[in-house]
Amino acid sequence: MARRSTAAKKQQPEQLWLVDEQPRLDLDQWYLDPELARRIVDWVIDQRDTPARDMVVLEPSAGRGALARPLVEFGAQVVCVDIDPRNVAALQRDGLDAYEGNFLEMKPIGPSFDAVISNPPFSNGLALPHILHMLLFAPHVFVHVPLTTLAGQDRHAQLWTQHDLEAQVIHSTRPKYGPSGGMTEMTTLHIARRGTPTNHVLHRPKVYFWL
């Protein structure tokens, strides 16, 4: 069950990234570059027919809110979840609706969200269970994950026979997560629920190539 963090000390927004900055690798934290995150959000808005101001969006594994912040600027209502209390406290200090908890242990209650957007943990096969859980919360999921998420028997059986790949961004350069740069070939996917499971591809996804 997610819960509100009670971490308190007041902090200026410009100091946010200077305090507790080091990501916890045991939680598979890789923070998106703000410029890339904003570009992803622009792409997500273009993918949806619904104006951003009418969207209710869930961001699990929210980190420091690289995706949530531009969504809020667009006028979307965003709910953030993160397992790290440092991140939740930082998000709340900046006025975002943020809750502390393990997303994989949460259950959807009431109406679903319009969409889920996330840069989820992906080491040791974590991307797949996160994506499948996101699809319980919204009909449209936008995730920034390794290219390997597209392939494999488990992913085919659990994901692609049940849901559709609507669109894909191929990143021609490895996104930079820190001073050492990225080490994984990444892609950003738009995945949608399918009404009836099938082993057949129902349509061709749109593919975008970003330099």
PDB file of C-alpha atoms in Angstrom:
ATOM      1  CA  MET A   1       0.000   0.000   0.000  1.00  0.00           C
ATOM      2  CA  ALA A   2       1.392   3.405  -0.946  1.00  0.00           C
ATOM      3  CA  ARG A   3       1.673   5.980   1.808  1.00  0.00           C
ATOM      4  CA  ARG A   4       2.490   9.631   2.105  1.00  0.00           C
ATOM      5  CA  SER A   5       6.090  10.329   3.031  1.00  0.00           C
ATOM      6  CA  THR A   6       6.565  12.422   6.147  1.00  0.00           C
ATOM      7  CA  ALA A   7      10.096  13.617   5.397  1.00  0.00           C
ATOM      8  CA  ALA A   8      10.062  17.289   6.221  1.00  0.00           C
ATOM      9  CA  LYS A   9      12.845  19.904   5.976  1.00  0.00           C
ATOM     10  CA  LYS A  10      12.039  22.828   3.718  1.00  0.00           C
ATOM     11  CA  GLN A  11      14.257  23.059   0.662  1.00  0.00           C
ATOM     12  CA  GLN A  12      14.588  25.457  -2.238  1.00  0.00           C
ATOM     13  CA  PRO A  13      13.759  23.925  -5.655  1.00  0.00           C
ATOM     14  CA  GLU A  14      17.175  24.905  -7.071  1.00  0.00           C
ATOM     15  CA  GLN A  15      18.854  22.827  -4.333  1.00  0.00           C
ATOM     16  CA  LEU A  16      16.781  19.751  -5.074  1.00  0.00           C
ATOM     17  CA  TRP A  17      19.324  17.977  -7.234  1.00  0.00           C
ATOM     18  CA  LEU A  18      22.233  18.765  -4.907  1.00  0.00           C
ATOM     19  CA  VAL A  19      20.899  16.871  -1.892  1.00  0.00           C
ATOM     20  CA  ASP A  20      20.885  13.053  -1.729  1.00  0.00           C
ATOM     21  CA  GLU A  21      21.754  13.168  -5.422  1.00  0.00           C
ATOM     22  CA  GLN A  22      23.389   9.769  -5.716  1.00  0.00           C
ATOM     23  CA  PRO A  23      20.934   7.190  -7.086  1.00  0.00           C
ATOM     24  CA  ARG A  24      20.557   3.918  -5.242  1.00  0.00           C
ATOM     25  CA  LEU A  25      21.747   1.196  -7.569  1.00  0.00           C
ATOM     26  CA  ASP A  26      20.210  -1.439  -5.284  1.00  0.00           C
ATOM     27  CA  LEU A  27      16.845   0.067  -6.336  1.00  0.00           C
ATOM     28  CA  ASP A  28      17.924   0.164  -9.994  1.00  0.00           C
ATOM     29  CA  GLN A  29      17.623   3.954 -10.076  1.00  0.00           C
ATOM     30  CA  TRP A  30      18.670   5.580 -13.363  1.00  0.00           C
ATOM     31  CA  TYR A  31      17.413   9.143 -13.602  1.00  0.00           C
ATOM     32  CA  LEU A  32      16.417  10.465 -17.018  1.00  0.00           C
ATOM     33  CA  ASP A  33      18.105  13.540 -18.412  1.00  0.00           C
ATOM     34  CA  PRO A  34      15.490  16.346 -18.136  1.00  0.00           C
ATOM     35  CA  GLU A  35      15.847  17.271 -21.816  1.00  0.00           C
ATOM     36  CA  LEU A  36      15.194  13.689 -22.938  1.00  0.00           C
ATOM     37  CA  ALA A  37      12.325  13.369 -20.455  1.00  0.00           C
ATOM     38  CA  ARG A  38      10.659  16.484 -21.853  1.00  0.00           C
ATOM     39  CA  ARG A  39      11.054  15.165 -25.393  1.00  0.00           C
ATOM     40  CA  ILE A  40       9.425  11.888 -24.339  1.00  0.00           C
ATOM     41  CA  VAL A  41       6.525  13.768 -22.744  1.00  0.00           C
ATOM     42  CA  ASP A  42       6.049  15.840 -25.920  1.00  0.00           C
ATOM     43  CA  TRP A  43       5.879  12.553 -27.858  1.00  0.00           C
ATOM     44  CA  VAL A  44       3.380  11.067 -25.402  1.00  0.00           C
ATOM     45  CA  ILE A  45       1.092  14.092 -25.726  1.00  0.00           C
ATOM     46  CA  ASP A  46       1.251  13.788 -29.522  1.00  0.00           C
ATOM     47  CA  GLN A  47       0.277  10.095 -29.281  1.00  0.00           C
ATOM     48  CA  ARG A  48      -2.927  10.782 -27.384  1.00  0.00           C
ATOM     49  CA  ASP A  49      -6.162  12.223 -28.758  1.00  0.00           C
ATOM     50  CA  THR A  50      -7.060  13.571 -25.323  1.00  0.00           C
ATOM     51  CA  PRO A  51      -5.749  17.061 -24.435  1.00  0.00           C
ATOM     52  CA  ALA A  52      -3.165  16.924 -21.661  1.00  0.00           C
ATOM     53  CA  ARG A  53      -5.348  19.057 -19.385  1.00  0.00           C
ATOM     54  CA  ASP A  54      -7.986  16.297 -19.448  1.00  0.00           C
ATOM     55  CA  MET A  55      -5.559  13.461 -18.685  1.00  0.00           C
ATOM     56  CA  VAL A  56      -5.023  11.721 -15.351  1.00  0.00           C
ATOM     57  CA  VAL A  57      -1.611  10.066 -15.468  1.00  0.00           C
ATOM     58  CA  LEU A  58       0.196   7.673 -13.138  1.00  0.00           C
ATOM     59  CA  GLU A  59       3.994   7.734 -12.942  1.00  0.00           C
ATOM     60  CA  PRO A  60       5.357   4.759 -10.995  1.00  0.00           C
ATOM     61  CA  SER A  61       9.097   4.716 -10.302  1.00  0.00           C
ATOM     62  CA  ALA A  62       8.825   8.488 -10.512  1.00  0.00           C
ATOM     63  CA  GLY A  63      12.359   9.229  -9.310  1.00  0.00           C
ATOM     64  CA  ARG A  64      12.824  12.982  -9.093  1.00  0.00           C
ATOM     65  CA  GLY A  65       9.901  13.631 -11.438  1.00  0.00           C
ATOM     66  CA  ALA A  66      11.686  14.144 -14.760  1.00  0.00           C
ATOM     67  CA  LEU A  67       8.578  12.891 -16.589  1.00  0.00           C
ATOM     68  CA  ALA A  68       5.960  14.159 -14.126  1.00  0.00           C
ATOM     69  CA  ARG A  69       7.080  17.790 -14.109  1.00  0.00           C
ATOM     70  CA  PRO A  70       6.610  18.533 -17.832  1.00  0.00           C
ATOM     71  CA  LEU A  71       3.304  16.629 -17.771  1.00  0.00           C
ATOM     72  CA  VAL A  72       2.087  18.934 -15.007  1.00  0.00           C
ATOM     73  CA  GLU A  73       3.252  21.932 -17.069  1.00  0.00           C
ATOM     74  CA  PHE A  74       1.049  20.654 -19.897  1.00  0.00           C
ATOM     75  CA  GLY A  75      -1.882  20.675 -17.463  1.00  0.00           C
ATOM     76  CA  ALA A  76      -2.184  16.940 -16.789  1.00  0.00           C
ATOM     77  CA  GLN A  77      -3.110  15.622 -13.358  1.00  0.00           C
ATOM     78  CA  VAL A  78      -0.207  13.374 -12.328  1.00  0.00           C
ATOM     79  CA  VAL A  79       0.071  10.912  -9.443  1.00  0.00           C
ATOM     80  CA  CYS A  80       3.622   9.822  -8.628  1.00  0.00           C
ATOM     81  CA  VAL A  81       4.725   6.677  -6.813  1.00  0.00           C
ATOM     82  CA  ASP A  82       8.274   5.860  -5.755  1.00  0.00           C
ATOM     83  CA  ILE A  83       9.811   3.350  -3.391  1.00  0.00           C
ATOM     84  CA  ASP A  84      12.541   5.766  -2.224  1.00  0.00           C
ATOM     85  CA  PRO A  85      11.377   8.187   0.504  1.00  0.00           C
ATOM     86  CA  ARG A  86      14.034  10.711  -0.570  1.00  0.00           C
ATOM     87  CA  ASN A  87      12.397  11.006  -3.983  1.00  0.00           C
ATOM     88  CA  VAL A  88       8.878  11.195  -2.569  1.00  0.00           C
ATOM     89  CA  ALA A  89       9.885  13.971  -0.174  1.00  0.00           C
ATOM     90  CA  ALA A  90      11.566  15.913  -2.993  1.00  0.00           C
ATOM     91  CA  LEU A  91       8.490  15.607  -5.222  1.00  0.00           C
ATOM     92  CA  GLN A  92       6.146  16.699  -2.445  1.00  0.00           C
ATOM     93  CA  ARG A  93       8.344  19.696  -1.609  1.00  0.00           C
ATOM     94  CA  ASP A  94       7.795  20.856  -5.172  1.00  0.00           C
ATOM     95  CA  GLY A  95       4.036  20.412  -4.895  1.00  0.00           C
ATOM     96  CA  LEU A  96       3.620  17.157  -6.813  1.00  0.00           C
ATOM     97  CA  ASP A  97       1.106  14.513  -5.738  1.00  0.00           C
ATOM     98  CA  ALA A  98       3.544  11.795  -4.634  1.00  0.00           C
ATOM     99  CA  TYR A  99       3.255   8.616  -2.574  1.00  0.00           C
ATOM    100  CA  GLU A 100       5.798   6.222  -1.149  1.00  0.00           C
ATOM    101  CA  GLY A 101       5.388   2.531  -1.891  1.00  0.00           C
ATOM    102  CA  ASN A 102       6.381  -0.489  -3.950  1.00  0.00           C
ATOM    103  CA  PHE A 103       4.384  -0.133  -7.173  1.00  0.00           C
ATOM    104  CA  LEU A 104       4.357  -3.893  -7.797  1.00  0.00           C
ATOM    105  CA  GLU A 105       2.490  -4.346  -4.495  1.00  0.00           C
ATOM    106  CA  MET A 106      -0.193  -1.774  -5.327  1.00  0.00           C
ATOM    107  CA  LYS A 107      -3.642  -2.735  -6.580  1.00  0.00           C
ATOM    108  CA  PRO A 108      -5.831  -0.579  -8.834  1.00  0.00           C
ATOM    109  CA  ILE A 109      -8.848   0.827  -6.994  1.00  0.00           C
ATOM    110  CA  GLY A 110     -11.668   2.714  -8.700  1.00  0.00           C
ATOM    111  CA  PRO A 111     -11.499   4.200 -12.220  1.00  0.00           C
ATOM    112  CA  SER A 112      -8.272   3.579 -14.087  1.00  0.00           C
ATOM    113  CA  PHE A 113      -5.866   6.290 -15.136  1.00  0.00           C
ATOM    114  CA  ASP A 114      -5.874   7.559 -18.711  1.00  0.00           C
ATOM    115  CA  ALA A 115      -2.224   6.581 -19.092  1.00  0.00           C
ATOM    116  CA  VAL A 116       0.868   5.401 -17.268  1.00  0.00           C
ATOM    117  CA  ILE A 117       4.278   6.874 -18.088  1.00  0.00           C
ATOM    118  CA  SER A 118       7.455   5.501 -16.579  1.00  0.00           C
ATOM    119  CA  ASN A 119      11.186   4.936 -16.697  1.00  0.00           C
ATOM    120  CA  PRO A 120      10.946   1.709 -14.666  1.00  0.00           C
ATOM    121  CA  PRO A 121      13.646  -0.504 -13.146  1.00  0.00           C
ATOM    122  CA  PHE A 122      14.844  -2.895 -15.820  1.00  0.00           C
ATOM    123  CA  SER A 123      17.870  -4.842 -14.559  1.00  0.00           C
ATOM    124  CA  ASN A 124      17.435  -8.595 -14.104  1.00  0.00           C
ATOM    125  CA  GLY A 125      14.210  -8.672 -16.115  1.00  0.00           C
ATOM    126  CA  LEU A 126      12.344  -6.135 -13.971  1.00  0.00           C
ATOM    127  CA  ALA A 127      10.904  -4.239 -16.944  1.00  0.00           C
ATOM    128  CA  LEU A 128       8.371  -6.933 -17.894  1.00  0.00           C
ATOM    129  CA  PRO A 129       6.605  -7.279 -14.510  1.00  0.00           C
ATOM    130  CA  HIS A 130       6.459  -3.507 -14.212  1.00  0.00           C
ATOM    131  CA  ILE A 131       4.896  -3.094 -17.664  1.00  0.00           C
ATOM    132  CA  LEU A 132       2.342  -5.849 -17.039  1.00  0.00           C
ATOM    133  CA  HIS A 133       1.390  -4.254 -13.721  1.00  0.00           C
ATOM    134  CA  MET A 134       1.074  -0.815 -15.331  1.00  0.00           C
ATOM    135  CA  LEU A 135      -1.435  -2.215 -17.814  1.00  0.00           C
ATOM    136  CA  LEU A 136      -3.745  -3.027 -14.884  1.00  0.00           C
ATOM    137  CA  PHE A 137      -3.955   0.691 -14.131  1.00  0.00           C
ATOM    138  CA  ALA A 138      -4.462   2.257 -17.580  1.00  0.00           C
ATOM    139  CA  PRO A 139      -5.289   1.311 -21.184  1.00  0.00           C
ATOM    140  CA  HIS A 140      -2.175   3.112 -22.469  1.00  0.00           C
ATOM    141  CA  VAL A 141       1.353   2.675 -21.126  1.00  0.00           C
ATOM    142  CA  PHE A 142       4.417   4.662 -22.174  1.00  0.00           C
ATOM    143  CA  VAL A 143       7.724   3.205 -20.976  1.00  0.00           C
ATOM    144  CA  HIS A 144      11.405   3.946 -21.484  1.00  0.00           C
ATOM    145  CA  VAL A 145      13.067   0.516 -21.434  1.00  0.00           C
ATOM    146  CA  PRO A 146      15.905  -1.517 -22.992  1.00  0.00           C
ATOM    147  CA  LEU A 147      15.479  -2.632 -26.591  1.00  0.00           C
ATOM    148  CA  THR A 148      15.597  -6.234 -25.352  1.00  0.00           C
ATOM    149  CA  THR A 149      12.111  -5.698 -23.878  1.00  0.00           C
ATOM    150  CA  LEU A 150      10.733  -6.313 -27.362  1.00  0.00           C
ATOM    151  CA  ALA A 151      12.153  -9.829 -27.731  1.00  0.00           C
ATOM    152  CA  GLY A 152      12.033 -13.206 -26.017  1.00  0.00           C
ATOM    153  CA  GLN A 153       9.552 -16.025 -25.443  1.00  0.00           C
ATOM    154  CA  ASP A 154       8.407 -14.774 -22.024  1.00  0.00           C
ATOM    155  CA  ARG A 155       7.722 -11.290 -23.360  1.00  0.00           C
ATOM    156  CA  HIS A 156       5.890 -12.724 -26.353  1.00  0.00           C
ATOM    157  CA  ALA A 157       3.693 -14.977 -24.205  1.00  0.00           C
ATOM    158  CA  GLN A 158       2.976 -12.525 -21.385  1.00  0.00           C
ATOM    159  CA  LEU A 159       2.989  -9.189 -23.178  1.00  0.00           C
ATOM    160  CA  TRP A 160       2.690  -9.212 -26.961  1.00  0.00           C
ATOM    161  CA  THR A 161      -0.054 -11.850 -27.225  1.00  0.00           C
ATOM    162  CA  GLN A 162      -2.141  -9.797 -24.791  1.00  0.00           C
ATOM    163  CA  HIS A 163      -1.356  -6.204 -25.749  1.00  0.00           C
ATOM    164  CA  ASP A 164      -0.425  -4.096 -28.778  1.00  0.00           C
ATOM    165  CA  LEU A 165       2.684  -2.118 -29.540  1.00  0.00           C
ATOM    166  CA  GLU A 166       1.202   1.118 -30.881  1.00  0.00           C
ATOM    167  CA  ALA A 167       4.399   3.096 -31.399  1.00  0.00           C
ATOM    168  CA  GLN A 168       8.110   2.955 -30.706  1.00  0.00           C
ATOM    169  CA  VAL A 169      10.935   5.461 -30.432  1.00  0.00           C
ATOM    170  CA  ILE A 170      14.379   4.145 -31.326  1.00  0.00           C
ATOM    171  CA  HIS A 171      17.132   6.170 -29.638  1.00  0.00           C
ATOM    172  CA  SER A 172      20.142   6.287 -31.963  1.00  0.00           C
ATOM    173  CA  THR A 173      22.453   7.206 -29.086  1.00  0.00           C
ATOM    174  CA  ARG A 174      22.472   5.709 -25.619  1.00  0.00           C
ATOM    175  CA  PRO A 175      20.645   8.040 -23.211  1.00  0.00           C
ATOM    176  CA  LYS A 176      22.948   9.490 -20.584  1.00  0.00           C
ATOM    177  CA  TYR A 177      22.045   8.656 -16.976  1.00  0.00           C
ATOM    178  CA  GLY A 178      25.156   9.989 -15.284  1.00  0.00           C
ATOM    179  CA  PRO A 179      28.756  11.129 -15.812  1.00  0.00           C
ATOM    180  CA  SER A 180      29.708   7.759 -17.319  1.00  0.00           C
ATOM    181  CA  GLY A 181      26.882   7.818 -19.874  1.00  0.00           C
ATOM    182  CA  GLY A 182      24.363   5.110 -20.713  1.00  0.00           C
ATOM    183  CA  MET A 183      25.374   1.485 -21.051  1.00  0.00           C
ATOM    184  CA  THR A 184      22.148   0.069 -22.505  1.00  0.00           C
ATOM    185  CA  GLU A 185      20.449   0.493 -25.870  1.00  0.00           C
ATOM    186  CA  MET A 186      17.080   2.047 -25.013  1.00  0.00           C
ATOM    187  CA  THR A 187      13.668   2.488 -26.617  1.00  0.00           C
ATOM    188  CA  THR A 188      10.465   4.244 -25.636  1.00  0.00           C
ATOM    189  CA  LEU A 189       7.275   2.260 -26.227  1.00  0.00           C
ATOM    190  CA  HIS A 190       3.555   3.017 -26.423  1.00  0.00           C
ATOM    191  CA  ILE A 191       1.734  -0.158 -25.386  1.00  0.00           C
ATOM    192  CA  ALA A 192      -2.061  -0.483 -25.409  1.00  0.00           C
ATOM    193  CA  ARG A 193      -4.425  -3.058 -23.962  1.00  0.00           C
ATOM    194  CA  ARG A 194      -5.941  -5.477 -26.451  1.00  0.00           C
ATOM    195  CA  GLY A 195      -9.525  -6.666 -26.196  1.00  0.00           C
ATOM    196  CA  THR A 196      -8.867 -10.278 -27.267  1.00  0.00           C
ATOM    197  CA  PRO A 197      -5.552 -12.158 -26.879  1.00  0.00           C
ATOM    198  CA  THR A 198      -4.053 -13.402 -30.154  1.00  0.00           C
ATOM    199  CA  ASN A 199      -0.740 -14.666 -31.475  1.00  0.00           C
ATOM    200  CA  HIS A 200      -1.057 -12.502 -34.577  1.00  0.00           C
ATOM    201  CA  VAL A 201       0.171  -8.968 -35.106  1.00  0.00           C
ATOM    202  CA  LEU A 202      -2.954  -6.865 -35.572  1.00  0.00           C
ATOM    203  CA  HIS A 203      -1.313  -3.776 -37.038  1.00  0.00           C
ATOM    204  CA  ARG A 204       2.025  -2.160 -37.743  1.00  0.00           C
ATOM    205  CA  PRO A 205       3.296   0.124 -34.984  1.00  0.00           C
ATOM    206  CA  LYS A 206       4.547   3.598 -35.812  1.00  0.00           C
ATOM    207  CA  VAL A 207       8.325   3.799 -35.504  1.00  0.00           C
ATOM    208  CA  TYR A 208      10.205   7.006 -34.719  1.00  0.00           C
ATOM    209  CA  PHE A 209      13.982   7.343 -34.987  1.00  0.00           C
ATOM    210  CA  TRP A 210      15.544   9.987 -32.744  1.00  0.00           C
ATOM    211  CA  LEU A 211      19.069  11.239 -33.405  1.00  0.00           C
TER     212      LEU A 211
END
